[in-house]
mmCIF file of C-alpha atoms in Angstrom:
data_model
loop_
_atom_site.group_PDB
_atom_site.id
_atom_site.type_symbol
_atom_site.label_atom_id
_atom_site.label_comp_id
_atom_site.label_asym_id
_atom_site.label_seq_id
_atom_site.Cartn_x
_atom_site.Cartn_y
_atom_site.Cartn_z
ATOM 1 C CA UNK A 1 52.328 -38.596 -13.350
ATOM 2 C CA UNK A 2 51.181 -35.033 -12.611
ATOM 3 C CA UNK A 3 52.797 -32.325 -14.690
ATOM 4 C CA UNK A 4 52.483 -28.663 -15.645
ATOM 5 C CA UNK A 5 51.417 -27.789 -19.187
ATOM 6 C CA UNK A 6 51.882 -24.654 -21.281
ATOM 7 C CA UNK A 7 48.880 -22.859 -19.671
ATOM 8 C CA UNK A 8 50.737 -22.090 -16.445
ATOM 9 C CA UNK A 9 51.041 -18.365 -15.633
ATOM 10 C CA UNK A 10 52.971 -18.788 -12.382
ATOM 11 C CA UNK A 11 50.145 -17.580 -10.135
ATOM 12 C CA UNK A 12 51.277 -19.875 -7.254
ATOM 13 C CA UNK A 13 47.777 -21.128 -6.346
ATOM 14 C CA UNK A 14 49.046 -24.695 -6.710
ATOM 15 C CA UNK A 15 51.721 -23.985 -4.107
ATOM 16 C CA UNK A 16 49.240 -22.471 -1.656
ATOM 17 C CA UNK A 17 46.838 -25.404 -1.956
ATOM 18 C CA UNK A 18 49.365 -28.255 -1.921
ATOM 19 C CA UNK A 19 49.744 -30.172 1.372
ATOM 20 C CA UNK A 20 53.416 -30.703 0.463
ATOM 21 C CA UNK A 21 55.184 -27.394 -0.110
ATOM 22 C CA UNK A 22 58.232 -28.963 -1.773
ATOM 23 C CA UNK A 23 56.142 -30.755 -4.430
ATOM 24 C CA UNK A 24 55.996 -27.534 -6.464
ATOM 25 C CA UNK A 25 59.112 -26.046 -8.027
ATOM 26 C CA UNK A 26 59.317 -22.549 -9.525
ATOM 27 C CA UNK A 27 61.128 -22.554 -12.872
ATOM 28 C CA UNK A 28 61.119 -20.109 -15.817
ATOM 29 C CA UNK A 29 58.009 -18.191 -14.691
ATOM 30 C CA UNK A 30 55.941 -21.347 -14.154
ATOM 31 C CA UNK A 31 55.475 -23.890 -11.425
ATOM 32 C CA UNK A 32 56.663 -27.422 -12.203
ATOM 33 C CA UNK A 33 55.954 -30.600 -10.236
ATOM 34 C CA UNK A 34 58.594 -32.576 -8.379
ATOM 35 C CA UNK A 35 57.721 -36.186 -9.112
ATOM 36 C CA UNK A 36 59.712 -37.370 -6.107
ATOM 37 C CA UNK A 37 57.894 -35.068 -3.675
ATOM 38 C CA UNK A 38 54.369 -35.162 -5.178
ATOM 39 C CA UNK A 39 51.803 -37.437 -3.508
ATOM 40 C CA UNK A 40 49.293 -37.228 -6.420
ATOM 41 C CA UNK A 41 46.561 -35.799 -4.190
ATOM 42 C CA UNK A 42 45.116 -33.560 -6.934
ATOM 43 C CA UNK A 43 44.764 -30.445 -4.797
ATOM 44 C CA UNK A 44 46.457 -28.416 -7.526
ATOM 45 C CA UNK A 45 43.750 -29.437 -10.029
ATOM 46 C CA UNK A 46 41.056 -28.179 -7.671
ATOM 47 C CA UNK A 47 42.654 -24.777 -7.294
ATOM 48 C CA UNK A 48 44.200 -24.046 -10.696
ATOM 49 C CA UNK A 49 41.782 -21.901 -12.727
ATOM 50 C CA UNK A 50 44.040 -21.904 -15.785
ATOM 51 C CA UNK A 51 43.894 -25.656 -16.509
ATOM 52 C CA UNK A 52 47.661 -25.763 -16.153
ATOM 53 C CA UNK A 53 47.941 -29.207 -14.566
ATOM 54 C CA UNK A 54 47.492 -32.554 -16.323
ATOM 55 C CA UNK A 55 48.294 -36.177 -15.566
ATOM 56 C CA UNK A 56 49.313 -39.414 -17.217
ATOM 57 C CA UNK A 57 47.779 -42.834 -16.685
ATOM 58 C CA UNK A 58 47.907 -46.137 -18.578
ATOM 59 C CA UNK A 59 45.043 -45.535 -21.026
ATOM 60 C CA UNK A 60 47.230 -45.237 -24.108
ATOM 61 C CA UNK A 61 49.225 -48.341 -23.167
ATOM 62 C CA UNK A 62 45.972 -50.225 -22.495
ATOM 63 C CA UNK A 63 44.558 -49.545 -25.967
ATOM 64 C CA UNK A 64 47.902 -50.234 -27.664
ATOM 65 C CA UNK A 65 48.223 -53.591 -25.922
ATOM 66 C CA UNK A 66 44.615 -54.492 -26.771
ATOM 67 C CA UNK A 67 45.264 -53.756 -30.456
ATOM 68 C CA UNK A 68 48.369 -55.927 -30.300
ATOM 69 C CA UNK A 69 46.348 -58.882 -29.026
ATOM 70 C CA UNK A 70 47.302 -58.874 -25.351
ATOM 71 C CA UNK A 71 44.782 -60.741 -23.200
ATOM 72 C CA UNK A 72 43.275 -58.278 -20.733
ATOM 73 C CA UNK A 73 40.385 -58.225 -18.273
ATOM 74 C CA UNK A 74 39.064 -55.133 -16.512
ATOM 75 C CA UNK A 75 38.214 -54.661 -12.838
ATOM 76 C CA UNK A 76 35.982 -51.653 -12.292
ATOM 77 C CA UNK A 77 35.746 -49.280 -9.335
ATOM 78 C CA UNK A 78 32.088 -49.022 -8.171
ATOM 79 C CA UNK A 79 32.355 -45.260 -8.686
ATOM 80 C CA UNK A 80 32.226 -45.821 -12.455
ATOM 81 C CA UNK A 81 28.529 -46.689 -12.497
ATOM 82 C CA UNK A 82 27.791 -43.709 -10.260
ATOM 83 C CA UNK A 83 29.501 -41.394 -12.743
ATOM 84 C CA UNK A 84 28.112 -43.053 -15.887
ATOM 85 C CA UNK A 85 24.822 -44.695 -14.844
ATOM 86 C CA UNK A 86 23.255 -44.458 -18.301
ATOM 87 C CA UNK A 87 26.357 -45.161 -20.353
ATOM 88 C CA UNK A 88 28.333 -47.792 -18.469
ATOM 89 C CA UNK A 89 26.856 -50.908 -20.105
ATOM 90 C CA UNK A 90 27.580 -49.592 -23.594
ATOM 91 C CA UNK A 91 31.088 -48.577 -22.534
ATOM 92 C CA UNK A 92 31.644 -52.109 -21.240
ATOM 93 C CA UNK A 93 30.271 -53.470 -24.512
ATOM 94 C CA UNK A 94 32.622 -51.250 -26.483
ATOM 95 C CA UNK A 95 35.626 -52.435 -24.473
ATOM 96 C CA UNK A 96 34.616 -56.038 -25.037
ATOM 97 C CA UNK A 97 34.286 -55.379 -28.768
ATOM 98 C CA UNK A 98 37.935 -54.285 -28.718
ATOM 99 C CA UNK A 99 39.006 -57.529 -27.095
ATOM 100 C CA UNK A 100 38.586 -57.165 -23.318
ATOM 101 C CA UNK A 101 37.922 -60.692 -22.039
ATOM 102 C CA UNK A 102 35.999 -60.082 -18.790
ATOM 103 C CA UNK A 103 34.770 -57.193 -16.641
ATOM 104 C CA UNK A 104 34.511 -57.543 -12.860
ATOM 105 C CA UNK A 105 33.280 -55.203 -10.111
ATOM 106 C CA UNK A 106 35.698 -54.189 -7.360
ATOM 107 C CA UNK A 107 32.737 -53.927 -4.973
ATOM 108 C CA UNK A 108 33.343 -57.602 -4.194
ATOM 109 C CA UNK A 109 36.983 -56.778 -3.414
ATOM 110 C CA UNK A 110 35.685 -54.134 -0.999
ATOM 111 C CA UNK A 111 33.600 -56.802 0.757
ATOM 112 C CA UNK A 112 36.745 -58.911 1.098
ATOM 113 C CA UNK A 113 38.582 -55.898 2.537
ATOM 114 C CA UNK A 114 35.848 -55.295 5.125
ATOM 115 C CA UNK A 115 35.973 -58.962 6.122
ATOM 116 C CA UNK A 116 39.769 -58.782 6.403
ATOM 117 C CA UNK A 117 39.735 -55.550 8.434
ATOM 118 C CA UNK A 118 37.245 -56.915 10.957
ATOM 119 C CA UNK A 119 39.046 -60.262 11.174
ATOM 120 C CA UNK A 120 42.428 -58.615 11.719
ATOM 121 C CA UNK A 121 41.222 -56.112 14.319
ATOM 122 C CA UNK A 122 39.309 -58.775 16.251
ATOM 123 C CA UNK A 123 42.263 -61.152 16.169
ATOM 124 C CA UNK A 124 44.871 -58.599 17.248
ATOM 125 C CA UNK A 125 42.721 -56.423 19.519
ATOM 126 C CA UNK A 126 44.335 -53.337 18.003
ATOM 127 C CA UNK A 127 42.431 -50.072 17.718
ATOM 128 C CA UNK A 128 42.970 -46.763 15.970
ATOM 129 C CA UNK A 129 44.550 -48.201 12.843
ATOM 130 C CA UNK A 130 44.241 -46.371 9.504
ATOM 131 C CA UNK A 131 42.546 -47.942 6.479
ATOM 132 C CA UNK A 132 44.489 -48.337 3.226
ATOM 133 C CA UNK A 133 42.120 -47.818 0.245
ATOM 134 C CA UNK A 134 43.488 -44.336 -0.570
ATOM 135 C CA UNK A 135 46.906 -44.289 -2.298
ATOM 136 C CA UNK A 136 47.406 -40.515 -1.938
ATOM 137 C CA UNK A 137 47.116 -40.900 1.840
ATOM 138 C CA UNK A 138 49.527 -43.831 1.785
ATOM 139 C CA UNK A 139 51.959 -41.846 -0.396
ATOM 140 C CA UNK A 140 51.895 -39.026 2.137
ATOM 141 C CA UNK A 141 52.437 -41.293 5.132
ATOM 142 C CA UNK A 142 55.291 -43.208 3.488
ATOM 143 C CA UNK A 143 57.063 -40.035 2.345
ATOM 144 C CA UNK A 144 56.339 -37.539 5.106
ATOM 145 C CA UNK A 145 55.031 -39.297 8.216
ATOM 146 C CA UNK A 146 56.697 -42.729 8.286
ATOM 147 C CA UNK A 147 56.061 -42.879 12.039
ATOM 148 C CA UNK A 148 52.433 -43.648 11.078
ATOM 149 C CA UNK A 149 53.315 -46.703 8.956
ATOM 150 C CA UNK A 150 52.807 -49.066 11.946
ATOM 151 C CA UNK A 151 49.328 -47.519 12.299
ATOM 152 C CA UNK A 152 48.246 -48.668 8.817
ATOM 153 C CA UNK A 153 46.078 -51.783 8.677
ATOM 154 C CA UNK A 154 48.496 -54.231 6.980
ATOM 155 C CA UNK A 155 45.975 -55.363 4.360
ATOM 156 C CA UNK A 156 45.365 -54.667 0.692
ATOM 157 C CA UNK A 157 42.971 -52.139 -0.827
ATOM 158 C CA UNK A 158 39.692 -53.311 -2.454
ATOM 159 C CA UNK A 159 41.361 -53.129 -5.882
ATOM 160 C CA UNK A 160 44.106 -55.481 -4.767
ATOM 161 C CA UNK A 161 41.757 -57.765 -2.822
ATOM 162 C CA UNK A 162 39.688 -58.193 -5.999
ATOM 163 C CA UNK A 163 42.793 -58.846 -8.091
ATOM 164 C CA UNK A 164 44.234 -61.418 -5.687
ATOM 165 C CA UNK A 165 40.857 -63.163 -5.466
ATOM 166 C CA UNK A 166 40.507 -63.362 -9.256
ATOM 167 C CA UNK A 167 44.061 -64.560 -9.824
ATOM 168 C CA UNK A 168 44.377 -67.007 -6.932
ATOM 169 C CA UNK A 169 40.866 -68.369 -6.557
ATOM 170 C CA UNK A 170 39.122 -67.846 -9.907
ATOM 171 C CA UNK A 171 42.218 -68.656 -11.971
ATOM 172 C CA UNK A 172 41.910 -65.575 -14.179
ATOM 173 C CA UNK A 173 44.899 -65.646 -16.526
ATOM 174 C CA UNK A 174 44.543 -62.302 -18.329
ATOM 175 C CA UNK A 175 46.460 -59.241 -17.159
ATOM 176 C CA UNK A 176 44.196 -57.019 -15.076
ATOM 177 C CA UNK A 177 43.301 -53.410 -15.845
ATOM 178 C CA UNK A 178 41.841 -51.174 -13.127
ATOM 179 C CA UNK A 179 39.178 -48.749 -14.367
ATOM 180 C CA UNK A 180 39.822 -46.080 -11.808
ATOM 181 C CA UNK A 181 38.646 -42.703 -10.452
ATOM 182 C CA UNK A 182 42.110 -41.968 -9.052
ATOM 183 C CA UNK A 183 45.377 -40.594 -10.431
ATOM 184 C CA UNK A 184 47.384 -41.973 -7.496
ATOM 185 C CA UNK A 185 46.265 -45.581 -8.031
ATOM 186 C CA UNK A 186 49.045 -45.823 -10.601
ATOM 187 C CA UNK A 187 51.539 -45.679 -7.735
ATOM 188 C CA UNK A 188 49.832 -48.644 -6.064
ATOM 189 C CA UNK A 189 49.674 -50.571 -9.355
ATOM 190 C CA UNK A 190 53.398 -50.072 -9.938
ATOM 191 C CA UNK A 191 54.474 -50.702 -6.334
ATOM 192 C CA UNK A 192 56.666 -53.802 -6.045
ATOM 193 C CA UNK A 193 54.692 -54.817 -2.945
ATOM 194 C CA UNK A 194 51.514 -55.346 -4.992
ATOM 195 C CA UNK A 195 53.159 -58.087 -6.991
ATOM 196 C CA UNK A 196 51.987 -57.124 -10.472
ATOM 197 C CA UNK A 197 48.470 -58.418 -9.846
ATOM 198 C CA UNK A 198 47.157 -55.286 -11.613
ATOM 199 C CA UNK A 199 49.077 -53.967 -14.624
ATOM 200 C CA UNK A 200 47.229 -50.815 -15.696
ATOM 201 C CA UNK A 201 45.545 -47.826 -14.058
ATOM 202 C CA UNK A 202 43.038 -46.540 -16.646
ATOM 203 C CA UNK A 203 41.206 -43.521 -15.278
ATOM 204 C CA UNK A 204 37.588 -42.602 -15.972
ATOM 205 C CA UNK A 205 38.535 -39.227 -17.390
ATOM 206 C CA UNK A 206 41.274 -40.390 -19.761
ATOM 207 C CA UNK A 207 39.236 -43.378 -20.932
ATOM 208 C CA UNK A 208 36.268 -41.215 -21.919
ATOM 209 C CA UNK A 209 38.565 -38.660 -23.543
ATOM 210 C CA UNK A 210 40.114 -41.463 -25.596
ATOM 211 C CA UNK A 211 36.911 -43.143 -26.789
ATOM 212 C CA UNK A 212 34.662 -40.095 -27.167
ATOM 213 C CA UNK A 213 31.253 -41.247 -28.391
ATOM 214 C CA UNK A 214 32.500 -44.438 -30.074
ATOM 215 C CA UNK A 215 30.671 -46.544 -27.494
ATOM 216 C CA UNK A 216 27.214 -45.226 -28.410
ATOM 217 C CA UNK A 217 26.421 -47.990 -30.908
ATOM 218 C CA UNK A 218 28.049 -50.833 -28.979
ATOM 219 C CA UNK A 219 26.014 -53.749 -27.640
ATOM 220 C CA UNK A 220 25.456 -53.530 -23.897
ATOM 221 C CA UNK A 221 27.514 -55.663 -21.517
ATOM 222 C CA UNK A 222 27.516 -56.009 -17.748
ATOM 223 C CA UNK A 223 29.966 -56.924 -15.044
ATOM 224 C CA UNK A 224 30.528 -60.601 -14.368
ATOM 225 C CA UNK A 225 30.379 -60.339 -10.599
ATOM 226 C CA UNK A 226 27.450 -59.288 -8.444
ATOM 227 C CA UNK A 227 27.321 -56.175 -6.304
ATOM 228 C CA UNK A 228 28.066 -56.484 -2.629
ATOM 229 C CA UNK A 229 27.868 -53.984 0.183
ATOM 230 C CA UNK A 230 31.306 -52.838 -0.977
ATOM 231 C CA UNK A 231 29.513 -50.726 -3.582
ATOM 232 C CA UNK A 232 29.220 -48.178 -0.733
ATOM 233 C CA UNK A 233 33.010 -47.904 -0.283
ATOM 234 C CA UNK A 234 33.649 -45.008 -2.688
ATOM 235 C CA UNK A 235 31.340 -42.590 -0.870
ATOM 236 C CA UNK A 236 32.427 -40.801 2.323
ATOM 237 C CA UNK A 237 31.658 -43.043 5.280
ATOM 238 C CA UNK A 238 31.257 -46.124 3.094
ATOM 239 C CA UNK A 239 33.707 -48.235 5.063
ATOM 240 C CA UNK A 240 32.013 -47.191 8.301
ATOM 241 C CA UNK A 241 28.627 -48.296 6.962
ATOM 242 C CA UNK A 242 30.052 -51.680 5.966
ATOM 243 C CA UNK A 243 31.765 -52.283 9.317
ATOM 244 C CA UNK A 244 28.677 -51.285 11.309
ATOM 245 C CA UNK A 245 26.459 -53.496 9.166
ATOM 246 C CA UNK A 246 28.617 -56.574 9.487
ATOM 247 C CA UNK A 247 29.187 -56.143 13.215
ATOM 248 C CA UNK A 248 25.494 -55.405 13.763
ATOM 249 C CA UNK A 249 26.178 -52.414 15.987
ATOM 250 C CA UNK A 250 27.585 -48.891 15.917
ATOM 251 C CA UNK A 251 31.377 -48.858 15.951
ATOM 252 C CA UNK A 252 33.578 -45.765 16.203
ATOM 253 C CA UNK A 253 35.038 -45.658 12.694
ATOM 254 C CA UNK A 254 36.393 -42.129 12.386
ATOM 255 C CA UNK A 255 35.770 -40.440 9.016
ATOM 256 C CA UNK A 256 38.187 -37.911 7.536
ATOM 257 C CA UNK A 257 37.847 -36.576 3.976
ATOM 258 C CA UNK A 258 39.427 -33.915 1.788
ATOM 259 C CA UNK A 259 42.912 -32.520 1.178
ATOM 260 C CA UNK A 260 42.253 -29.563 3.463
ATOM 261 C CA UNK A 261 41.446 -31.826 6.402
ATOM 262 C CA UNK A 262 43.229 -35.146 5.838
ATOM 263 C CA UNK A 263 46.860 -34.089 6.096
ATOM 264 C CA UNK A 264 46.271 -31.754 9.018
ATOM 265 C CA UNK A 265 44.521 -34.656 10.752
ATOM 266 C CA UNK A 266 47.442 -37.028 10.160
ATOM 267 C CA UNK A 267 49.900 -34.580 11.733
ATOM 268 C CA UNK A 268 47.750 -34.389 14.846
ATOM 269 C CA UNK A 269 46.885 -38.100 14.905
ATOM 270 C CA UNK A 270 50.535 -39.135 15.041
ATOM 271 C CA UNK A 271 50.700 -37.527 18.512
ATOM 272 C CA UNK A 272 47.656 -39.361 19.872
ATOM 273 C CA UNK A 273 48.366 -42.074 22.449
ATOM 274 C CA UNK A 274 44.983 -42.954 24.017
ATOM 275 C CA UNK A 275 41.192 -42.965 23.510
ATOM 276 C CA UNK A 276 41.502 -44.401 20.025
ATOM 277 C CA UNK A 277 38.609 -45.141 17.640
ATOM 278 C CA UNK A 278 37.982 -48.668 16.339
ATOM 279 C CA UNK A 279 39.719 -47.531 13.132
ATOM 280 C CA UNK A 280 40.173 -44.486 10.882
ATOM 281 C CA UNK A 281 38.700 -44.271 7.387
ATOM 282 C CA UNK A 282 40.582 -41.439 5.689
ATOM 283 C CA UNK A 283 40.181 -40.355 2.072
ATOM 284 C CA UNK A 284 42.063 -37.684 0.151
ATOM 285 C CA UNK A 285 39.009 -36.509 -1.801
ATOM 286 C CA UNK A 286 36.279 -34.480 -0.095
ATOM 287 C CA UNK A 287 33.485 -36.440 -1.782
ATOM 288 C CA UNK A 288 35.282 -39.763 -1.622
ATOM 289 C CA UNK A 289 36.395 -41.895 -4.556
ATOM 290 C CA UNK A 290 33.001 -41.278 -6.175
ATOM 291 C CA UNK A 291 34.407 -37.891 -7.224
ATOM 292 C CA UNK A 292 38.069 -38.856 -7.263
ATOM 293 C CA UNK A 293 40.951 -36.939 -8.811
ATOM 294 C CA UNK A 294 40.513 -38.600 -12.236
ATOM 295 C CA UNK A 295 36.752 -38.182 -12.605
ATOM 296 C CA UNK A 296 35.114 -35.658 -14.927
ATOM 297 C CA UNK A 297 34.372 -32.506 -12.936
ATOM 298 C CA UNK A 298 31.690 -31.530 -15.472
ATOM 299 C CA UNK A 299 29.410 -34.358 -14.309
ATOM 300 C CA UNK A 300 26.711 -33.024 -11.995
ATOM 301 C CA UNK A 301 27.181 -33.999 -8.332
ATOM 302 C CA UNK A 302 23.438 -34.445 -7.777
ATOM 303 C CA UNK A 303 23.253 -36.933 -10.643
ATOM 304 C CA UNK A 304 26.095 -38.879 -9.060
ATOM 305 C CA UNK A 305 24.348 -38.971 -5.668
ATOM 306 C CA UNK A 306 21.125 -40.223 -7.279
ATOM 307 C CA UNK A 307 23.100 -42.900 -9.118
ATOM 308 C CA UNK A 308 24.612 -44.051 -5.808
ATOM 309 C CA UNK A 309 21.093 -44.492 -4.407
ATOM 310 C CA UNK A 310 20.223 -46.663 -7.410
ATOM 311 C CA UNK A 311 23.398 -48.721 -6.915
ATOM 312 C CA UNK A 312 22.430 -49.376 -3.311
ATOM 313 C CA UNK A 313 19.214 -50.998 -4.523
ATOM 314 C CA UNK A 314 21.345 -53.658 -6.216
ATOM 315 C CA UNK A 315 22.687 -54.821 -2.863
ATOM 316 C CA UNK A 316 20.958 -57.696 -1.096
ATOM 317 C CA UNK A 317 22.015 -57.455 2.549
ATOM 318 C CA UNK A 318 20.819 -60.958 3.382
ATOM 319 C CA UNK A 319 22.783 -62.343 0.450
ATOM 320 C CA UNK A 320 25.922 -60.489 1.498
ATOM 321 C CA UNK A 321 25.925 -62.254 4.857
ATOM 322 C CA UNK A 322 24.720 -65.595 3.493
ATOM 323 C CA UNK A 323 27.449 -65.778 0.846
ATOM 324 C CA UNK A 324 30.309 -64.813 3.157
ATOM 325 C CA UNK A 325 31.945 -67.945 4.507
ATOM 326 C CA UNK A 326 33.809 -67.744 7.829
ATOM 327 C CA UNK A 327 32.132 -64.445 8.702
ATOM 328 C CA UNK A 328 34.146 -62.432 11.247
ATOM 329 C CA UNK A 329 30.849 -60.965 12.495
ATOM 330 C CA UNK A 330 29.432 -64.379 13.504
#
């Protein structure tokens, strides 16, 4: 998925910044990527000043299949509105004009995930387990620290929770496309353990590169599911906020963010045997999924933060609790 293009000058900054030394391979005066070793964390993008790294997602396949009449619906990461607060409704309208059947928010899937985490931890009495929304973190654990696999909460990510809900309980028949801020989500989509519930990882960056300004004259459209507290998930500490809200008290959810910190933390955490937090919320990206590896770095961070504040106004806390049957916090 991540590869080196013709701009590489062999400066080795990608090697120095990568949490996995063997993911970079020197060849013919440039540094290639070992697909087997790479965890798709994106650290090389952050540190390459030559623009020598690029990635593939499913955007081209998505548009080809739409043109060929395949029935598709889109599930959208909450980070999309934060990155495109003024444009998102027209982008949705443009996608619908091309044949997308429905558009759903993954924030509801995040609410399901919070419910499932709390239910599981209360039922088992386990502490110190690691959350699973971040596929780069999961890639790293599965490849390089398998001793931590028993420490992962054995539950799906918000993307998968949303997909399972739509397929099993809302009887959605179209193939599902994830509109995603993350390069590594493609690994999760293609993993045999996720059962094909989601078929495409279409990233924010590649989608906007593909459509350019074609959406400008489209009719506006909105998502067909309401925002829950899960809209906070993409920001650092979002899971912690959700858990504390639903439990009605402060709980020790440990936050860890960023490539520089996350993988060092995991090496140390594997040695820990006592005094565990309620759970660990660990994200590969320093600013969370809001500014994930497949978002447009040219978008101003302050604008994104202000958009998050506006998104939070869409959340009715009373409604979140009222609409959640079998609440684990009751």
